Coordinates of C-alpha atoms in Angstrom, one line a residue:
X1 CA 19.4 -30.5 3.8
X2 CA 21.0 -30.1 6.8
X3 CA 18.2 -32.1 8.8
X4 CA 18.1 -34.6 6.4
X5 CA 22.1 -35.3 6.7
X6 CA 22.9 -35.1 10.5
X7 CA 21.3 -37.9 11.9
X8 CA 23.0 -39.9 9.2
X9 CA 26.3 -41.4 10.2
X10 CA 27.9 -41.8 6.5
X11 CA 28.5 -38.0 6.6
X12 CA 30.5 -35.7 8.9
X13 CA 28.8 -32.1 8.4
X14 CA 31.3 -29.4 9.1
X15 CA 30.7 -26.0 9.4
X16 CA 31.9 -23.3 7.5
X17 CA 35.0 -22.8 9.6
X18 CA 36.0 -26.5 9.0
X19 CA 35.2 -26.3 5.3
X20 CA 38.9 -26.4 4.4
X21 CA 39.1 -30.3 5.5
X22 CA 35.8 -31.2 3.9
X23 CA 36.4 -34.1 1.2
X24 CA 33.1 -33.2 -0.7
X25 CA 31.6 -29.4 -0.5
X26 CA 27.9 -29.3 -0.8
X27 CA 26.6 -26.0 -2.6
X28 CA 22.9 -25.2 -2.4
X29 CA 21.2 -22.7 -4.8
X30 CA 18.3 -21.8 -6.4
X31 CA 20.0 -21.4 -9.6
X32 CA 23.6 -20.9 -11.5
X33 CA 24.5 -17.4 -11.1
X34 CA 27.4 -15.3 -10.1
X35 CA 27.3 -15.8 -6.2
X36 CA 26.8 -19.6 -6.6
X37 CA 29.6 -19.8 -9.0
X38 CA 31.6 -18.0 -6.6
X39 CA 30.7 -20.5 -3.9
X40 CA 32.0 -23.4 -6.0
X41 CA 35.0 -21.4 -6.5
X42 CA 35.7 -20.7 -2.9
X43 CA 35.4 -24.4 -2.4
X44 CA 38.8 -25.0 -3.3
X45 CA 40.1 -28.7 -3.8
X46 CA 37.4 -30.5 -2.4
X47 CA 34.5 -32.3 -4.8
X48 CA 31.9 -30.6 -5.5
X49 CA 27.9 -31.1 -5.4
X50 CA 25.3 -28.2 -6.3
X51 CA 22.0 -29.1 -5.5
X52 CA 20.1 -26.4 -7.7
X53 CA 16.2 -25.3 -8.2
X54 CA 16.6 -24.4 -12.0
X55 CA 19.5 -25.4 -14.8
X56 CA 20.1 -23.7 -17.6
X57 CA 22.5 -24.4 -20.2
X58 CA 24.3 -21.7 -19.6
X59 CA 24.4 -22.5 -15.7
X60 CA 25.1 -26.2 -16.5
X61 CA 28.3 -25.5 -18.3
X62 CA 29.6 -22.8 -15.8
X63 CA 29.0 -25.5 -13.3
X64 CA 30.7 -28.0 -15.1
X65 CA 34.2 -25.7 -15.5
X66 CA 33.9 -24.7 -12.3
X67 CA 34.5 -28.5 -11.1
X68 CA 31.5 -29.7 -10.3
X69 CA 31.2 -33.7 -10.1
X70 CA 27.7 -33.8 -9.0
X71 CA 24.1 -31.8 -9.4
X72 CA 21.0 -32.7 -7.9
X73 CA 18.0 -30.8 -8.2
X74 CA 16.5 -29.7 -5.4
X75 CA 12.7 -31.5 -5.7
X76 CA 14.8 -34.7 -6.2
X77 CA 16.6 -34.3 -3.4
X78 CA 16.5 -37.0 -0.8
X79 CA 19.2 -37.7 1.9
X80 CA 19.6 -41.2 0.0
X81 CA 20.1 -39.6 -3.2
X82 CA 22.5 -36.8 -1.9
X83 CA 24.5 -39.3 -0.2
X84 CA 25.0 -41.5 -3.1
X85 CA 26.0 -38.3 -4.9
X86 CA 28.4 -37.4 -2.3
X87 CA 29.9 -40.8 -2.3
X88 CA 30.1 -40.8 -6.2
X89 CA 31.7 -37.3 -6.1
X90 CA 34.4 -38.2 -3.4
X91 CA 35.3 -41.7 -5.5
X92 CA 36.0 -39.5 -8.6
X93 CA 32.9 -39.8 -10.5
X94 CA 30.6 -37.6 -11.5
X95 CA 26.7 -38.1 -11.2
X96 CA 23.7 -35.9 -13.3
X97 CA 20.0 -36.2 -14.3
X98 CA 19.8 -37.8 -17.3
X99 CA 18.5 -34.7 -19.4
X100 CA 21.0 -32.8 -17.8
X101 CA 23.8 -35.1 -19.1
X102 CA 21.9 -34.7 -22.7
X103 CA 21.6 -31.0 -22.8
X104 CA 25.8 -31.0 -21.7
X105 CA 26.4 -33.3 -24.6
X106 CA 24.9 -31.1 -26.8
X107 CA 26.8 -28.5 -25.6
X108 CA 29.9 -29.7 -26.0
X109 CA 29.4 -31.4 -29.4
X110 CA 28.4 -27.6 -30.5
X111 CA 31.0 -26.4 -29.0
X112 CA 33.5 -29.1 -30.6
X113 CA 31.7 -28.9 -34.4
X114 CA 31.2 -25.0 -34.2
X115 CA 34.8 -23.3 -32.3
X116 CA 37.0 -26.5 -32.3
X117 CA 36.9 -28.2 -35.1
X118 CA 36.9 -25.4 -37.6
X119 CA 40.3 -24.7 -35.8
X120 CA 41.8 -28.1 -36.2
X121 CA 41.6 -28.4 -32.5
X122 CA 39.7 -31.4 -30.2
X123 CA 38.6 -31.1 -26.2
X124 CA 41.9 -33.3 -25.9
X125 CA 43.8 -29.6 -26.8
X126 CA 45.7 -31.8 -29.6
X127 CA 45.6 -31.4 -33.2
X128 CA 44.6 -34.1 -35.7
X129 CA 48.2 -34.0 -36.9
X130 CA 49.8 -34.2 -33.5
X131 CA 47.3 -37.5 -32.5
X132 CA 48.7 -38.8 -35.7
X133 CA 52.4 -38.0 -35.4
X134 CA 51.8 -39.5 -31.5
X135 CA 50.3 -42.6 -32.6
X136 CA 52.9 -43.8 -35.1
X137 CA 55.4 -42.9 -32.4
X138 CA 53.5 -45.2 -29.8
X139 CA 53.7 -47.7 -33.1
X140 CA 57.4 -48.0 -33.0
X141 CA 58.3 -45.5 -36.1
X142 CA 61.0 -42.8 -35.9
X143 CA 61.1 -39.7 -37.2
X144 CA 62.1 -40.5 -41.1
X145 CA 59.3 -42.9 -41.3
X146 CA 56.8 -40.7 -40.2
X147 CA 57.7 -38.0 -42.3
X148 CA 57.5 -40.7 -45.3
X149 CA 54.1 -42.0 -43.9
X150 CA 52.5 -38.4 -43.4
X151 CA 54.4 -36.9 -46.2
X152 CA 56.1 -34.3 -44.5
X153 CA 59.6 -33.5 -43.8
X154 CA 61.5 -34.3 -41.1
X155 CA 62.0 -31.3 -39.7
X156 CA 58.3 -30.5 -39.7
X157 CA 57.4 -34.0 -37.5
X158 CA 60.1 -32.8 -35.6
X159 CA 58.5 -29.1 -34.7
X160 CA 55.6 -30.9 -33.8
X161 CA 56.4 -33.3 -31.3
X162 CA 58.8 -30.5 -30.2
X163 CA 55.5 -27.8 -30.1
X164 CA 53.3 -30.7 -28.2
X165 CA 56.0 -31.7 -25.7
X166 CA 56.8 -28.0 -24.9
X167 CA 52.5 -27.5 -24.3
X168 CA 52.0 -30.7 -22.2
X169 CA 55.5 -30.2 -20.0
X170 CA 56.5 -33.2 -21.4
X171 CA 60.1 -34.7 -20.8
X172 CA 60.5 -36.9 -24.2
X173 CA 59.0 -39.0 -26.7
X174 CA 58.4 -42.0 -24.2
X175 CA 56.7 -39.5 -22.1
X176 CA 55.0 -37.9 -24.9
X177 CA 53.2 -41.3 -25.6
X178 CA 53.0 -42.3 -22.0
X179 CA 50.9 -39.4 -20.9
X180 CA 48.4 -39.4 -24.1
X181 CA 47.7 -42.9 -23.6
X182 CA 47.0 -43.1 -19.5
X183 CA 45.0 -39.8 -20.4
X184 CA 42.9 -41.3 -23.8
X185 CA 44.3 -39.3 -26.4
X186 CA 45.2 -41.8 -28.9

């Protein structure tokens, strides 16, 4: 990989003693285990690639927590496909094989059908009550007409706007509905 990347002038290779400025950490391993998640760990802020030999599902979602915006596996790996992974990863997105990206969807869907959902919970960390109490408020309605809307008290809407501001570090309602609609909540 190395060989393939110095002679190109889009990329600065550091070494490992420089690794604190790198924008974009590139972690090579033969497959997801405890030393490579390590190595993404001890990566600190910068973006992440793995290029990998083998993906399991497992692997794929450790990876994924572990903040990694890009995978490439190794026999795909050219120095024009790594760059363009390392570009994506440093503008923010994120860049997998295609089966990859199908296995992690399945993943999470279980995960969201199976743990979440059973729990009245979403990946967004809100309940379906607090979306609902947040999108009326983003609507224009106070507190007495939610409570008639939802058919709850007062007090209750109340607790839960209180609950979800005090979770999110949230200053007030206007925040509240600020920060769940630049973030795609509601």
């Amino acid at each position: 990989m190395v060989s393939q990347l110095r002679p190109r002038p889009e990329v600065l290779l550091l070494d490992y003693a420089e690794a604190d400025r790198a924008e974009v950490a590139v972690v090579i391993a033969d497959g997801i285990d405890e030393a490579t998640l390590r190595a993404l760990r001890a990566r600190g802020t910068s973006a992440l690639v793995l290029v990998v030999t083998q993906v399991d599902d497992i692997g794929l979602v450790a990876a994924v927590e572990h903040g990694v915006a890009g995978i490439v596996r190794r026999a795909e790996t050219t120095a024009d496909r790594l760059i363009a992974v390392i570009r994506a990863a440093d503008a923010g997105e994120g860049t997998i094989p295609p089966d990859l990206l199908g296995r992690l969807l399945q993943r999470v869907g279980t995960v969201q059908r199976e743990v979440l959902g059973p729990r009245g919970l979403t990946f967004t960390g809100l309940t379906d009550r607090e979306v609902e109490v947040l999108r009326l408020v983003a609507d224009g309605f106070d507190t007495a007409q939610i409570a008639d809307k939802l058919c709850y008290s007062q007090r209750t809407i109340k607790n839960i706007l209180s609950n979800l501001m005090n979770r999110m570090h949230l200053r007030n309602r206007c925040h509240a509905v600020a920060y769940a609609l630049r973030n795609g909540l509601i």
